[in-house]
XYZ file of C-alpha atoms in Angstrom:
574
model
C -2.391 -1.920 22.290
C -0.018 -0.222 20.410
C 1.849 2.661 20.604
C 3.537 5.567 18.481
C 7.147 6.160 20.087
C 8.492 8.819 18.052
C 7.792 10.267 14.522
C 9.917 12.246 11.459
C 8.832 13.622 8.007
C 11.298 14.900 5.453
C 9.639 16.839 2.700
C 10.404 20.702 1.053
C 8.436 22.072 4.100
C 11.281 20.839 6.878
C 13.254 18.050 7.857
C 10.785 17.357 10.965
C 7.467 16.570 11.849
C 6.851 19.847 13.736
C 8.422 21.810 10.592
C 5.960 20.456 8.406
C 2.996 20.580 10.486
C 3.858 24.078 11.567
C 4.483 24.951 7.956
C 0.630 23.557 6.914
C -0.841 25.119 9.550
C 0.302 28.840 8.850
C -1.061 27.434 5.175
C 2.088 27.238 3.553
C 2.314 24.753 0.381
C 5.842 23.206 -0.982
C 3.966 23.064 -4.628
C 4.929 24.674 -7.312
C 5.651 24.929 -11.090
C 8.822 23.249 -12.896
C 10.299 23.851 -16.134
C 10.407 20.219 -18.870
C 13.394 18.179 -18.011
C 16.088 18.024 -20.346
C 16.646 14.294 -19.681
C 13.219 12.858 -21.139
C 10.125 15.151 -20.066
C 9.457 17.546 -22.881
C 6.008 19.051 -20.763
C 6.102 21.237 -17.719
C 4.412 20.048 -14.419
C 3.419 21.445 -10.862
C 4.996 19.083 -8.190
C 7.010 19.012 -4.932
C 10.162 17.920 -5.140
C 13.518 17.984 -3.367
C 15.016 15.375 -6.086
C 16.908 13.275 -2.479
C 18.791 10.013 -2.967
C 15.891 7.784 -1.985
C 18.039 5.413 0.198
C 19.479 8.755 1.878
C 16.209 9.912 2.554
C 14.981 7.082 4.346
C 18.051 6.597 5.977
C 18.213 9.898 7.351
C 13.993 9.935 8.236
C 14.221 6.700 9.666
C 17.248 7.147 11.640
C 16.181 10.322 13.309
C 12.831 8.523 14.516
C 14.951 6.057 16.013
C 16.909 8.308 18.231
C 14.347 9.876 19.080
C 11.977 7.009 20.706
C 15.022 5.702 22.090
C 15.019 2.408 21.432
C 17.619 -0.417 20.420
C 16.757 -2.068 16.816
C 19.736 -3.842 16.822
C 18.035 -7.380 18.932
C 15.611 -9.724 17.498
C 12.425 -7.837 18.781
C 12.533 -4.460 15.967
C 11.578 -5.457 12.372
C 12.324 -2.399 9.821
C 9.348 -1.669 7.109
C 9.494 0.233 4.169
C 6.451 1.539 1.793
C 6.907 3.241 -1.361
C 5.676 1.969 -4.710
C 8.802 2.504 -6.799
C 12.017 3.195 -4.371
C 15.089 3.754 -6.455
C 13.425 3.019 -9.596
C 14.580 6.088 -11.242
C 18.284 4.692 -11.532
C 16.688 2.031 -13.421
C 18.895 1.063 -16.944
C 21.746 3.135 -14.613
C 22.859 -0.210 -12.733
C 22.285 -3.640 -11.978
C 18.662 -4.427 -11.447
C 18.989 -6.519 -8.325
C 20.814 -2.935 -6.543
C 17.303 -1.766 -7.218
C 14.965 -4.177 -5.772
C 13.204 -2.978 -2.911
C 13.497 -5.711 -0.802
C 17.155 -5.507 -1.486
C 17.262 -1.690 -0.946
C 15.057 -2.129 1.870
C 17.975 -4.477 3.488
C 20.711 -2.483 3.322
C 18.816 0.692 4.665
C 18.373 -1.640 7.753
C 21.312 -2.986 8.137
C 22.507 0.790 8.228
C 20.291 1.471 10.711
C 21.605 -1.705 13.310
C 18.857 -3.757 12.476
C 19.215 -7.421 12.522
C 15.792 -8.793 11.434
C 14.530 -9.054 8.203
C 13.043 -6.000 6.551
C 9.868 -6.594 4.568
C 8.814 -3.942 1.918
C 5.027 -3.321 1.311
C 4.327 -2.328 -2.155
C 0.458 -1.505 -2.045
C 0.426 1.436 -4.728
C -1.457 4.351 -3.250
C -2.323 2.805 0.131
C 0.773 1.166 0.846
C 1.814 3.641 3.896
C -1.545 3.021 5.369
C -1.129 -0.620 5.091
C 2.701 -0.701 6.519
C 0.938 0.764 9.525
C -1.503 -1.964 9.662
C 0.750 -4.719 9.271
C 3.265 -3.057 11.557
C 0.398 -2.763 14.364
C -0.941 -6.374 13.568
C 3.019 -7.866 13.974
C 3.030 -6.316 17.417
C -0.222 -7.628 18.792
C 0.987 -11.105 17.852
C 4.045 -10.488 19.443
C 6.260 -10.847 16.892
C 8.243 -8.313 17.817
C 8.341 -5.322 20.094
C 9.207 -2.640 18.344
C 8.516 -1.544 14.202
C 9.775 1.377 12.702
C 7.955 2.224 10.008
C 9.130 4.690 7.062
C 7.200 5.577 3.600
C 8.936 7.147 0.607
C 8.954 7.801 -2.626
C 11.214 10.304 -4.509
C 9.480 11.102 -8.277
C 11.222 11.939 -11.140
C 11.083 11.111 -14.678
C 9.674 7.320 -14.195
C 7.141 8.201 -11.862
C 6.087 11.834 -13.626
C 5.930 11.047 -17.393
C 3.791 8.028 -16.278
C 1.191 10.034 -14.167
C 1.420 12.320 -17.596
C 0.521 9.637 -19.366
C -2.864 8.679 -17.255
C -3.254 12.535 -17.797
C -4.144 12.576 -14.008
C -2.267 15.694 -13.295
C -2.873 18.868 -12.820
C -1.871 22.127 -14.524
C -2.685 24.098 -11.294
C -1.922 23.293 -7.850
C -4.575 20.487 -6.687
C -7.689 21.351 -5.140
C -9.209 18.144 -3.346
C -12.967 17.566 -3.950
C -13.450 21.113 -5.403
C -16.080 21.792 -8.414
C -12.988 22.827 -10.366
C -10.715 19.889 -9.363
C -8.228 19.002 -12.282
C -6.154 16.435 -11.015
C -3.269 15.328 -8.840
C 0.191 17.071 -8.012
C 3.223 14.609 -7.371
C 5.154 14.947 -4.047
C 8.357 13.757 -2.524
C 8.584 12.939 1.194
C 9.684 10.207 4.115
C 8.203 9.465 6.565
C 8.323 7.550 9.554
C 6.827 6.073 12.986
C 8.099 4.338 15.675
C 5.454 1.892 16.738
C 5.358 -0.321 20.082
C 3.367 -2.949 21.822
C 5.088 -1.686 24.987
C 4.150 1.250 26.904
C 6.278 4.301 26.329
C 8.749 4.760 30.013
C 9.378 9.051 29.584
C 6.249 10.878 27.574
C 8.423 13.689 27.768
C 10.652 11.410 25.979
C 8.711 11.791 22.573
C 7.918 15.231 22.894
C 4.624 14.700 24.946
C 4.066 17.563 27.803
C 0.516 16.525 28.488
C 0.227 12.879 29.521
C -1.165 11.201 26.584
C -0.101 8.686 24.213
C -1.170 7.816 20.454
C -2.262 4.475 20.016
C -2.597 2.994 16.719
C -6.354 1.230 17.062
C -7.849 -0.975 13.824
C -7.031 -0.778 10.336
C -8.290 -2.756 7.367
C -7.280 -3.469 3.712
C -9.966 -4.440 1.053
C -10.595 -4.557 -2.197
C -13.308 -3.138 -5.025
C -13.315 -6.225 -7.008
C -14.198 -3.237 -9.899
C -11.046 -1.961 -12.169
C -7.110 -1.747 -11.542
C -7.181 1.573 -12.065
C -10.575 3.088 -11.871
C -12.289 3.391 -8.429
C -15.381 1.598 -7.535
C -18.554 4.453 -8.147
C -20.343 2.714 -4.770
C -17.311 2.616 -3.200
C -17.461 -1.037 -1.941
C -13.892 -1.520 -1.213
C -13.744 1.746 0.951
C -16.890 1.044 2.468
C -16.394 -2.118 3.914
C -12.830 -0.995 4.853
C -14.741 1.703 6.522
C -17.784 -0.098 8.083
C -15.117 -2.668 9.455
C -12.748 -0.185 11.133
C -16.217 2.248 12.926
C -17.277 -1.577 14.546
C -14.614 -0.229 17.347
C -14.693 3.470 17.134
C -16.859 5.976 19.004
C -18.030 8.277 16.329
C -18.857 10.905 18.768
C -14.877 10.737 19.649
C -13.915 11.472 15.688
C -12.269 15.107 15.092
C -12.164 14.415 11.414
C -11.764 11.705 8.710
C -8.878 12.235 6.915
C -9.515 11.848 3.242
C -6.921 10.248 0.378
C -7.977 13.626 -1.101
C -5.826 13.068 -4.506
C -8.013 16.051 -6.548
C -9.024 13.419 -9.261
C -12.187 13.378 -11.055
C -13.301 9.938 -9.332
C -11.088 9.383 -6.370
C -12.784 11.907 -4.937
C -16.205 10.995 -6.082
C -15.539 7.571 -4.834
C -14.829 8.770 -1.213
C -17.029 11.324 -0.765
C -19.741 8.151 -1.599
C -17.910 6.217 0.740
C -17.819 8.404 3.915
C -21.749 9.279 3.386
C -22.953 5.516 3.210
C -20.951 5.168 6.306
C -22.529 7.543 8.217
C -19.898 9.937 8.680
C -20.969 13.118 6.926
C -21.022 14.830 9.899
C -17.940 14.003 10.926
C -15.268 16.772 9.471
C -13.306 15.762 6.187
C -9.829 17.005 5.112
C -7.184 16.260 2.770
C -4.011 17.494 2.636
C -2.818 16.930 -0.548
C -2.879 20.657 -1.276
C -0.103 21.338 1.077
C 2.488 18.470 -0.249
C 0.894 16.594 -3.262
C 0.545 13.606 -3.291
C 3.608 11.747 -1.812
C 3.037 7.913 -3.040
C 4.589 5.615 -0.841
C 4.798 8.406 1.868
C 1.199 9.426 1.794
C -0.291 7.372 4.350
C 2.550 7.624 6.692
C 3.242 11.577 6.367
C -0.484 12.583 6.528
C -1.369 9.856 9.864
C 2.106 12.275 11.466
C 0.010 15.213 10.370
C -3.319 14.079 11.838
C -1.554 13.266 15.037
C -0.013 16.471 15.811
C -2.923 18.399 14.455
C -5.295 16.500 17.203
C -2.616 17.408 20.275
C -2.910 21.193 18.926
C -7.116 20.702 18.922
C -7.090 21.470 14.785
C -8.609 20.378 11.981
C -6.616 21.240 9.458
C -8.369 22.805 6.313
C -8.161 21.345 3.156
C -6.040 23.997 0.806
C -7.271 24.526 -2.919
C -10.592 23.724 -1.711
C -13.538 26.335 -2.209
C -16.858 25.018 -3.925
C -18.425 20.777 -2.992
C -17.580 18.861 -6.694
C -18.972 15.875 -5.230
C -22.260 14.215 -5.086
C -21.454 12.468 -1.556
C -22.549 14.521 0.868
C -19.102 15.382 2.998
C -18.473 18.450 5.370
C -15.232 19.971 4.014
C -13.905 23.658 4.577
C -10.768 25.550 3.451
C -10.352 27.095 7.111
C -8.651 25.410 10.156
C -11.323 24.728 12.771
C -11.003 24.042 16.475
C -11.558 20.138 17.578
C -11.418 19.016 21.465
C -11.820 15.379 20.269
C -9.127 13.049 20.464
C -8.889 10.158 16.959
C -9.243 10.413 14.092
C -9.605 7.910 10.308
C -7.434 7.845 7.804
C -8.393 6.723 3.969
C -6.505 6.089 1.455
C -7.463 4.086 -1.933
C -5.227 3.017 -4.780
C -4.608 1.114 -8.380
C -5.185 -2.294 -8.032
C -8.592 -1.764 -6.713
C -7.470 -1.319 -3.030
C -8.811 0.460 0.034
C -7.162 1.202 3.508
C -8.560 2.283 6.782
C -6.664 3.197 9.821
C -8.373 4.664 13.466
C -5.789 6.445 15.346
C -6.222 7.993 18.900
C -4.555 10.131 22.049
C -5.583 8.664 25.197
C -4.296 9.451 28.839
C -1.306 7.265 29.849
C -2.981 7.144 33.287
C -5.798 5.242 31.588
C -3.626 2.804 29.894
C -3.509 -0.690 31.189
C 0.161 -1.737 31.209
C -0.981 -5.452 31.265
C 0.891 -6.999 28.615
C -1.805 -7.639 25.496
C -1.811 -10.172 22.976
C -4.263 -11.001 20.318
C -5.148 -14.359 19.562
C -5.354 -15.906 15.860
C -4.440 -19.783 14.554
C -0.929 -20.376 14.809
C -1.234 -23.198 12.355
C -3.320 -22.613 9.055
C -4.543 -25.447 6.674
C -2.989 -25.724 3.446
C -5.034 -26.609 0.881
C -4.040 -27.069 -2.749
C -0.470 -26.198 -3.930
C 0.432 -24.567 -7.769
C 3.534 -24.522 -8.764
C 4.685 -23.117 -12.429
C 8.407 -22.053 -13.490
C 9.639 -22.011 -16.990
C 10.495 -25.705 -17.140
C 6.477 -26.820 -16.408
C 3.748 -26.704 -13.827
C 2.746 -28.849 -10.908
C -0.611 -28.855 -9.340
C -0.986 -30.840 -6.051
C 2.234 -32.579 -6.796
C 1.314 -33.529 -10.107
C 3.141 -32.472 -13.281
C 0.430 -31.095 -15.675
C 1.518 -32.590 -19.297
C 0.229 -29.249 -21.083
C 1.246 -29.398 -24.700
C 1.331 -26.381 -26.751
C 1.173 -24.804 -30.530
C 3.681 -25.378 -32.718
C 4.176 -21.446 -32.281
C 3.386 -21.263 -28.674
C 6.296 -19.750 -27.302
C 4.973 -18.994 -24.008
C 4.381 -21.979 -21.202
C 1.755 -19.301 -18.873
C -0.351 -18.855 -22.134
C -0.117 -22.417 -23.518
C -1.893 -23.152 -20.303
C -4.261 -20.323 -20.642
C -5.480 -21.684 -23.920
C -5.414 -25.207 -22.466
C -7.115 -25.174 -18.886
C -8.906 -21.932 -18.982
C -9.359 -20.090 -22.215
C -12.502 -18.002 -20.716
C -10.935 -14.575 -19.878
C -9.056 -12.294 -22.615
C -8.398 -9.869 -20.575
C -5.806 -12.288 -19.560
C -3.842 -11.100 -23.320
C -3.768 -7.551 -21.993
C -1.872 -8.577 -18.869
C 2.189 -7.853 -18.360
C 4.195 -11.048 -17.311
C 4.078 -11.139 -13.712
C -0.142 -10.514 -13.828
C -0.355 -13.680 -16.143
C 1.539 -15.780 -13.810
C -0.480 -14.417 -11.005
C -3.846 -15.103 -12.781
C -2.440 -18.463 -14.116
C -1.815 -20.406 -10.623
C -5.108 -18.601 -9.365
C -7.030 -20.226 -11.484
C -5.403 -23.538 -11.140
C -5.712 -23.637 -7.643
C -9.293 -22.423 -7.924
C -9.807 -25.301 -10.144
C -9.083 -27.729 -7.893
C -10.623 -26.196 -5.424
C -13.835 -26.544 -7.083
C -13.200 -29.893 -7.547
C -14.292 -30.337 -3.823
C -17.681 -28.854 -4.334
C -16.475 -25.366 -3.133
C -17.862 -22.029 -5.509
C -16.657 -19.167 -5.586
C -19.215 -16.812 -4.468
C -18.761 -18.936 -1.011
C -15.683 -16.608 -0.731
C -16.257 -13.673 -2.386
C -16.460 -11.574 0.985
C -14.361 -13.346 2.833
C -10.807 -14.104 0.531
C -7.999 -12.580 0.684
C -5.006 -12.576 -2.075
C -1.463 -11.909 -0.330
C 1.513 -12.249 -2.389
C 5.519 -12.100 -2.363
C 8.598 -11.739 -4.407
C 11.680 -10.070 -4.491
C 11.664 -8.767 -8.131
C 8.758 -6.188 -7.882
C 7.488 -5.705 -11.193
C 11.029 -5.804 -12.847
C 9.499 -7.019 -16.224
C 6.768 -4.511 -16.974
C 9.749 -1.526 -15.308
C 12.262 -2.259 -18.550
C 9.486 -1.980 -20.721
C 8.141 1.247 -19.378
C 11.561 2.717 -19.618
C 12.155 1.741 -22.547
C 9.450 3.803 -24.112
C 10.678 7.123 -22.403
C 14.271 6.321 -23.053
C 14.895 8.265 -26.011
C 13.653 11.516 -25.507
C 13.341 11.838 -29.772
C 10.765 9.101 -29.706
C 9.249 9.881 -26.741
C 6.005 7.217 -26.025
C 4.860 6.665 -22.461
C 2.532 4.077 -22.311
C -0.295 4.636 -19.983
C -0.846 0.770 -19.742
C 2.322 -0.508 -19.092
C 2.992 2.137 -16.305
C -0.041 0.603 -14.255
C 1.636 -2.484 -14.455
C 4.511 -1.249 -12.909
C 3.033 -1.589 -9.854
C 2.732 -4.998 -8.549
C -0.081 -5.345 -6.694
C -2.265 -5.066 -9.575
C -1.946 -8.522 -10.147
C -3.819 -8.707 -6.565
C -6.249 -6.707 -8.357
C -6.321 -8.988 -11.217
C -7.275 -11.825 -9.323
C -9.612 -10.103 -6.463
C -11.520 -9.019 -10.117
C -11.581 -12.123 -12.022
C -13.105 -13.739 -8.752
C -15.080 -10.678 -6.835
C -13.246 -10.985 -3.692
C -13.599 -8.382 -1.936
C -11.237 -8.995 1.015
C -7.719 -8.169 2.192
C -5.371 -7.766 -1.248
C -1.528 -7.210 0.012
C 1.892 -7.341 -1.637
C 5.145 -7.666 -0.139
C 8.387 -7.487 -1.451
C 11.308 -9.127 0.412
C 15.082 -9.548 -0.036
C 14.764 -13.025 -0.728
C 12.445 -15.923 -0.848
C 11.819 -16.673 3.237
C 9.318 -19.288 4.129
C 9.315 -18.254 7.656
C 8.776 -14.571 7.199
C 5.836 -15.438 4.873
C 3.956 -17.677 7.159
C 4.461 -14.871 9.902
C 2.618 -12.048 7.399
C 0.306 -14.214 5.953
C -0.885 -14.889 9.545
C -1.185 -11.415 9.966
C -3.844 -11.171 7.216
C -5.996 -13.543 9.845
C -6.032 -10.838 12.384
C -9.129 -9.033 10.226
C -11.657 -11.421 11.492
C -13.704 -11.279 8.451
C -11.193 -13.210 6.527
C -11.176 -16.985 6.587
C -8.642 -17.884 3.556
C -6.377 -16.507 1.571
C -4.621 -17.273 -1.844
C -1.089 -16.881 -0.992
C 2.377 -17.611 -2.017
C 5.368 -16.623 -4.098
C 5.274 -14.901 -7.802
C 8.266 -13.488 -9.228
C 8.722 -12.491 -12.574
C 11.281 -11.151 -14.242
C 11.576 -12.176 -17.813
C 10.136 -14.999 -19.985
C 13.034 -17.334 -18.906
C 12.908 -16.578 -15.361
C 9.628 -16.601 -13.167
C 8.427 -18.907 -10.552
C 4.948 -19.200 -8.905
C 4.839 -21.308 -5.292
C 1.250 -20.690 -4.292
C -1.393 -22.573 -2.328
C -4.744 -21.283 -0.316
C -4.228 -20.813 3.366
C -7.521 -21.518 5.392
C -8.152 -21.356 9.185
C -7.798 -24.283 10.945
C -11.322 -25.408 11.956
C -10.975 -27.427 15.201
């Protein structure tokens, strides 16, 4: 079992969790309007911002967390994980790009914290504060480690805004989740952070518990629509499953409310709303909270789980602000008003670009309930390996054996030259930025030889995974989004490119090109660790539906200087 130790949120409501939760209850929103910014945004938006260092917010969210729950992150038994999407991406062109990788970012935050373990970054676009939680939960029933502190952020500015311009998914108004008159999304700046523990909490009173009870993070799954990377899935199969998965363990009759991703776009909320009624839950009270904060990024799934939790321990569900007249065809019980709950967990949804879908139960039990038995699950320590891709500049290997690809005279690129020459099926592969094609590249390679064994792929459509790691992020695809909002006289954001700033699309790629419909997860590290990978991939095991994955190392960050170390990762069948 795990355990929440201690929580903060930092956002333009307060500097603590009980600020901002007090501050949403009495129905207070941090939204508002701001004027075009002088440094590259010629169009006014409605956000909420506090425009923090992003390092010095996390720092500062994080470290009060820690004091808090009291414990000592400075052994070999506390792993530090960050979520946001972008990080310090605004500084971007400002100073050297390796300053600005997350998993380098993520590292020193850590080490100013007293941490001594490796930080790992998860970089999951909409969902990735949901997923954190997940893989934070899932490191501590192996028994990895004791202790994970978890913190989301993001901090929006001109990158971030003048590329949600650009999808024209924001809104002129303050947002208004799943409402007839729903326009769009407002941006929103915020840490947040947990304190998570396999090991039962010694003072209640210590984390600001009067009653006796204890949150316990329960099960939480990641999977993917297999549909668009950046349209949702209109049945919803991603969320769905996500869903179905996670209510195998939960009592429906103990569920105060499902707390919605709620973004206030046309389809997002379509997509949930036909998610939670094909599940069975549309009984079951739905709110978002968007309305309150925006929509936080990185943050979201972190700062909203804080909110759920404290809303539960004051017997609330929380109303969902901007909302007034049903806009979807699911059929979902939503209200504006606060209402009284006596239950005691709650779900949290979130969904995001790259077609993926998180799910996360949370509950309050009584500590006198709680079996202090040490738990630990069990999965295979020791995966098969099974086919191995590797491509860099200088030529590709497949199994160990160099693949003598010759190109066009012309042919200036070694990723496409193979495209043409081993696969040539799929031109959506031209549309792709850098790190996507190198992604899609040693897929199909690996799927290739897998096939040579008799193996289709519809024999793991359901049950695949794609997990994938680097240190770069999306470096390539960054550059050239800045580049076209550089110069504020030619002023071009391309709607395109900014998707591809996020890297797990090329997750999404591949779950697409194949229908997988599994776990899709990217991490970002400070540098290329074998050991740390084999301890997340095993992680992915932990959702028993999954039986392999395709798995490995992609970094690209220009033409001259990528590298792709995959292989597929299958449970040992003994």
């Amino acid at each position: 079992m795990v355990y929440v130790l201690a929580d903060n949120i930092i956002s333009p409501l307060g500097d603590t969790s009980e600020d901002n939760y007090q501050a949403v209850k009495a129905g207070k929103s941090a939204i508002r309007a701001y004027a075009p910014m002088t440094d590259g945004i010629p169009d006014g938006f409605i956000a909420s911002l506090m425009s923090a260092d992003f390092e010095d917010l996390v720092f500062r969210s994080a470290g009060k967390a820690i004091d808090d729950s009291g414990i000592n992150v400075a052994d070999d038994r506390s792993v530090f994980i960050l979520s946001s999407t972008k990080g310090s991406i605004e500084r971007l062109g400002e100073e050297a790009d390796e300053n600005l990788y997350l998993g380098e970012t993520a590292q020193r935050i850590a080490t100013r914290l007293g941490f001594t373990t490796h930080p790992v970054v998860v970089c999951n676009a909409c969902i990735s504060g949901c997923a954190a939680i997940i893989l934070a939960s899932r490191l501590l029933q192996l028994g990895v480690y004791d202790h994970a502190v978890v913190c989301g952020a993001d901090s929006p500015q001109r990158f971030i805004i003048s590329g949600f311009q650009s999808l024209n998914a924001m809104s002129t108004e303050t947002c208004r989740p799943f409402d007839i008159e729903r326009q769009g999304l407002n941006l929103g700046e915020a840490a947040a952070t947990v304190v998570l523990s396999s090991r039962f909490p010694s003072g209640i009173s210590a984390i600001g518990r009067s009653d006796n009870r204890v949150w316990t993070i329960g099960h939480g799954y990641v999977k993917n629509d297999a549909f668009h990377i950046s349209a949702p899935s209109k049945t919803a199969e991603g969320l769905l499953e996500a869903l179905q998965q996670t209510m195998e363990n939960v009592e429906k009759d103990d569920l105060a409310f499902v707390n919605a991703h709620g973004t206030a776009t046309l389809f997002n909320d379509q997509m949930e709303s036909i998610a939670i009624q094909r599940a069975g839950l549309s009984d079951v009270p739905v709110n978002a909270l968007k309305g309150y904060i925006g929509h936080s990024l990185g943050a979201a799934g972190v700062f909203e789980t804080i909110l759920c939790m404290k809303s539960v321990d004051d017997h609330t569900v929380l109303g969902t602000r901007g909302y007034d007249e049903i806009g979807v065809s699911g059929k979902v019980m939503l209200s504006a008003e606060h209402s009284p709950t006596h239950k005691t967990g709650f779900i949290k949804m979130l969904s995001g670009f790259g077609g993926c879908n998180a799910t996360l139960y949370a509950k309050s039990v009584e500590s006198s309930s709680v079996s202090l038995r040490e738990m630990r699950v069990g999965v295979p320590s020791v995966f098969r390996k099974t086919h191995h891709v590797r491509i860099i500049p200088e030529g590709a290997w497949l199994d160990g054996r160099f693949l003598p690809v010759d190109g066009e005279p012309n042919e200036k690129s070694l990723l496409t030259t193979i495209y043409k020459k081993m696969i040539g099926d799929y031109p959506k592969y031209y549309k792709m930025d850098g790190l996507c094609r190198l992604g899609f590249i040693a897929s199909e390679l690996l799927l290739q030889a897998e096939k040579t064994e008799g193996i289709s792929i519809k024999e793991h459509q359901r049950n695949r995974g794609v997990v994938l790691f680097n240190r770069s992020s999306s470096i390539s695809s960054d550059k050239k989004y800045l580049a076209s909002i550089a110069d504020k006289d030619n002023y071009f954001p391309s709607p395109s490119v900014f998707v591809y700033t996020l890297p797990n699309i090329v997750t999404g790629e591949i779950a697409i090109r194949n229908d997988y419909h599994g776990e899709t997860s990217f991490y970002i590290l400070p540098e290329k660790n074998e050991e740390q990978m084999q301890t997340l991939i095993q992680t992915a095991f932990l959702d028993r539906q999954t039986t392999s994955l395709l798995t490995g190392w992609i970094d690209y960050e220009d033409r001259e200087h990528y590298e792709a170390d995959m292989h597929i990762a299958s449970i040992n069948k003994v």
